[in-house]
Amino acid sequence: MKDSYGREINYLRVSITDRCNLRCRYCMPEEGIRKVEHYSILSLEEIARLVRVASSLGIRKVRLTGGEPLIRKNIVQLVGDIASLPEIDDLALTTNGMLFNSMACDLQKAGLKRVNFSMDTMVAEKFKYITRGGDLEKVSTAIFKALELGMEPVKINTVIIRGFNDSEIMDFADLVYQYPLHIRFIEFMPVGDLFYWKPERVMQVDEIKTRIEQEYELYEGSKIEGNGPAKYYHMRKGKGTIGFISPMSNHFCASCNRIRMTADGSLRGCLYEKAEINLKSALLAGAGEDELRELFLKTIVNKAPRHQMNSGWGSDNKRMMYQIGG
Ligand code: SAM
Ligand code: SF4
């Protein structure tokens, strides 16, 4: 299904919970989180039904995210239900990895193809600091577990924050040189809780790339599956790749193919779009398939031509990143 700007919309990002077992400084406040009440959260059956409706409109790729998706009970069942939809050919997950190890085999058996792990530092103390209590060992074990299970390509999301982890850029490059892992350096975005975000902490991807090129020759090679907004480079003789996601310095909206659904069933055309259409209330009012399809269509047709991230999050934005789905 094409939007009003001719972009093919075939990717749905589904936040299945706004809750999380970590509190990353750049994402969530430590306390005072306004949780969505249980009764207004979509049930897993409702999520599966809505994904089925979306698939009838051309959605082919689904990513489960949050909050932390793996804290949602019965996620394995949901993965199975979505994976069994014939139109869905790519089902992936973004996770902090804390709970992945014990669930990995069941998730894979249920049909999960790929996983992106968030890991901003490879120093245990720094990891604990930035996530407010996370265990680096768990996420690193999870990354290698996904590799061992062949859930390729295994990707790592790393938000580069000047003064915090820019000193580790080369360590990450060394990691993906050595292992078939795909790192994506993400520019630090002013989303939601702006307490930690400062313009001077943003490092643009050009600078990150220049640093890496002091040691590694990067070249554009074959594409990595699930190619979204990241621009990927290969390294001579390296096993993995290095990707750059540059929402701040070079927006990628012209090739955007996604819409988003929040845990309480609101559809958004873009992370930064404030307009929402609530499907939960439609479901409660007994909406049928055609009505739900219309609401998806409306979101796709009204999708904004580009995000306005550089002008800030906006005090009228009633949700933070973890409430929309990162
Ligand atoms: N809890 C899961 C995780 O951490 O992977 C999924 C949700 S999280 C909101 C998704 C991604 O958003 C993570 O990779 C995280 O690093 C990224 N993210 C959160 N806040 C961000 C910010 N201010 N700037 C850039 N990326 C951010
Ligand atoms: Fe939780 Fe992911 Fe946000 Fe960290 S980035 S607080 S793990 S939702």
PDB file of N, CA and C in Angstrom, residues 20 29 34 91 99 111 169 178 184 213 228 231 251 277 294:
ATOM      1  N   CYS A  20       9.372  -1.620  31.115  1.00  0.00           N
ATOM      2  CA  CYS A  20      10.729  -2.096  30.843  1.00  0.00           C
ATOM      3  C   CYS A  20      11.403  -2.534  32.128  1.00  0.00           C
ATOM      4  N   PRO A  29      12.685   7.968  32.342  1.00  0.00           N
ATOM      5  CA  PRO A  29      13.047   8.536  33.639  1.00  0.00           C
ATOM      6  C   PRO A  29      13.174   7.413  34.670  1.00  0.00           C
ATOM      7  N   ARG A  34       4.580   7.143  33.803  1.00  0.00           N
ATOM      8  CA  ARG A  34       3.129   7.053  33.662  1.00  0.00           C
ATOM      9  C   ARG A  34       2.829   5.780  32.866  1.00  0.00           C
ATOM     10  N   LEU A  91       9.760 -11.443  10.593  1.00  0.00           N
ATOM     11  CA  LEU A  91       9.325 -11.125  11.958  1.00  0.00           C
ATOM     12  C   LEU A  91      10.575 -10.967  12.822  1.00  0.00           C
ATOM     13  N   LEU A  99      16.483 -10.822  29.110  1.00  0.00           N
ATOM     14  CA  LEU A  99      15.728 -12.066  29.317  1.00  0.00           C
ATOM     15  C   LEU A  99      15.846 -13.026  28.149  1.00  0.00           C
ATOM     16  N   GLY A 111       8.957 -18.999  15.488  1.00  0.00           N
ATOM     17  CA  GLY A 111       9.011 -18.327  14.181  1.00  0.00           C
ATOM     18  C   GLY A 111       9.751 -17.002  14.168  1.00  0.00           C
ATOM     19  N   ILE A 169      34.102   3.593  20.172  1.00  0.00           N
ATOM     20  CA  ILE A 169      33.699   3.364  18.779  1.00  0.00           C
ATOM     21  C   ILE A 169      34.602   2.322  18.113  1.00  0.00           C
ATOM     22  N   GLN A 178      35.745  -8.918  13.977  1.00  0.00           N
ATOM     23  CA  GLN A 178      36.065 -10.272  14.438  1.00  0.00           C
ATOM     24  C   GLN A 178      34.907 -11.261  14.328  1.00  0.00           C
ATOM     25  N   ARG A 184      24.895  -1.011  14.473  1.00  0.00           N
ATOM     26  CA  ARG A 184      24.313   0.204  13.905  1.00  0.00           C
ATOM     27  C   ARG A 184      24.552   1.320  14.911  1.00  0.00           C
ATOM     28  N   GLU A 213      37.343   5.057  10.037  1.00  0.00           N
ATOM     29  CA  GLU A 213      38.160   4.973   8.823  1.00  0.00           C
ATOM     30  C   GLU A 213      39.641   5.248   9.102  1.00  0.00           C
ATOM     31  N   GLY A 228      16.734  -1.125   6.920  1.00  0.00           N
ATOM     32  CA  GLY A 228      15.827  -0.023   7.227  1.00  0.00           C
ATOM     33  C   GLY A 228      16.549   1.271   6.952  1.00  0.00           C
ATOM     34  N   LYS A 231      22.587   2.846   6.910  1.00  0.00           N
ATOM     35  CA  LYS A 231      23.450   2.703   5.748  1.00  0.00           C
ATOM     36  C   LYS A 231      24.611   1.816   6.194  1.00  0.00           C
ATOM     37  N   HIS A 251      18.066  12.999   7.493  1.00  0.00           N
ATOM     38  CA  HIS A 251      16.872  12.174   7.681  1.00  0.00           C
ATOM     39  C   HIS A 251      16.637  11.293   6.446  1.00  0.00           C
ATOM     40  N   ILE A 277      -4.353   7.377  15.738  1.00  0.00           N
ATOM     41  CA  ILE A 277      -5.686   6.789  15.583  1.00  0.00           C
ATOM     42  C   ILE A 277      -5.754   5.607  16.531  1.00  0.00           C
ATOM     43  N   GLU A 294      -9.852   0.353   7.410  1.00  0.00           N
ATOM     44  CA  GLU A 294      -9.990   1.785   7.099  1.00  0.00           C
ATOM     45  C   GLU A 294      -9.074   2.628   7.985  1.00  0.00           C
TER      46      GLU A 294
END
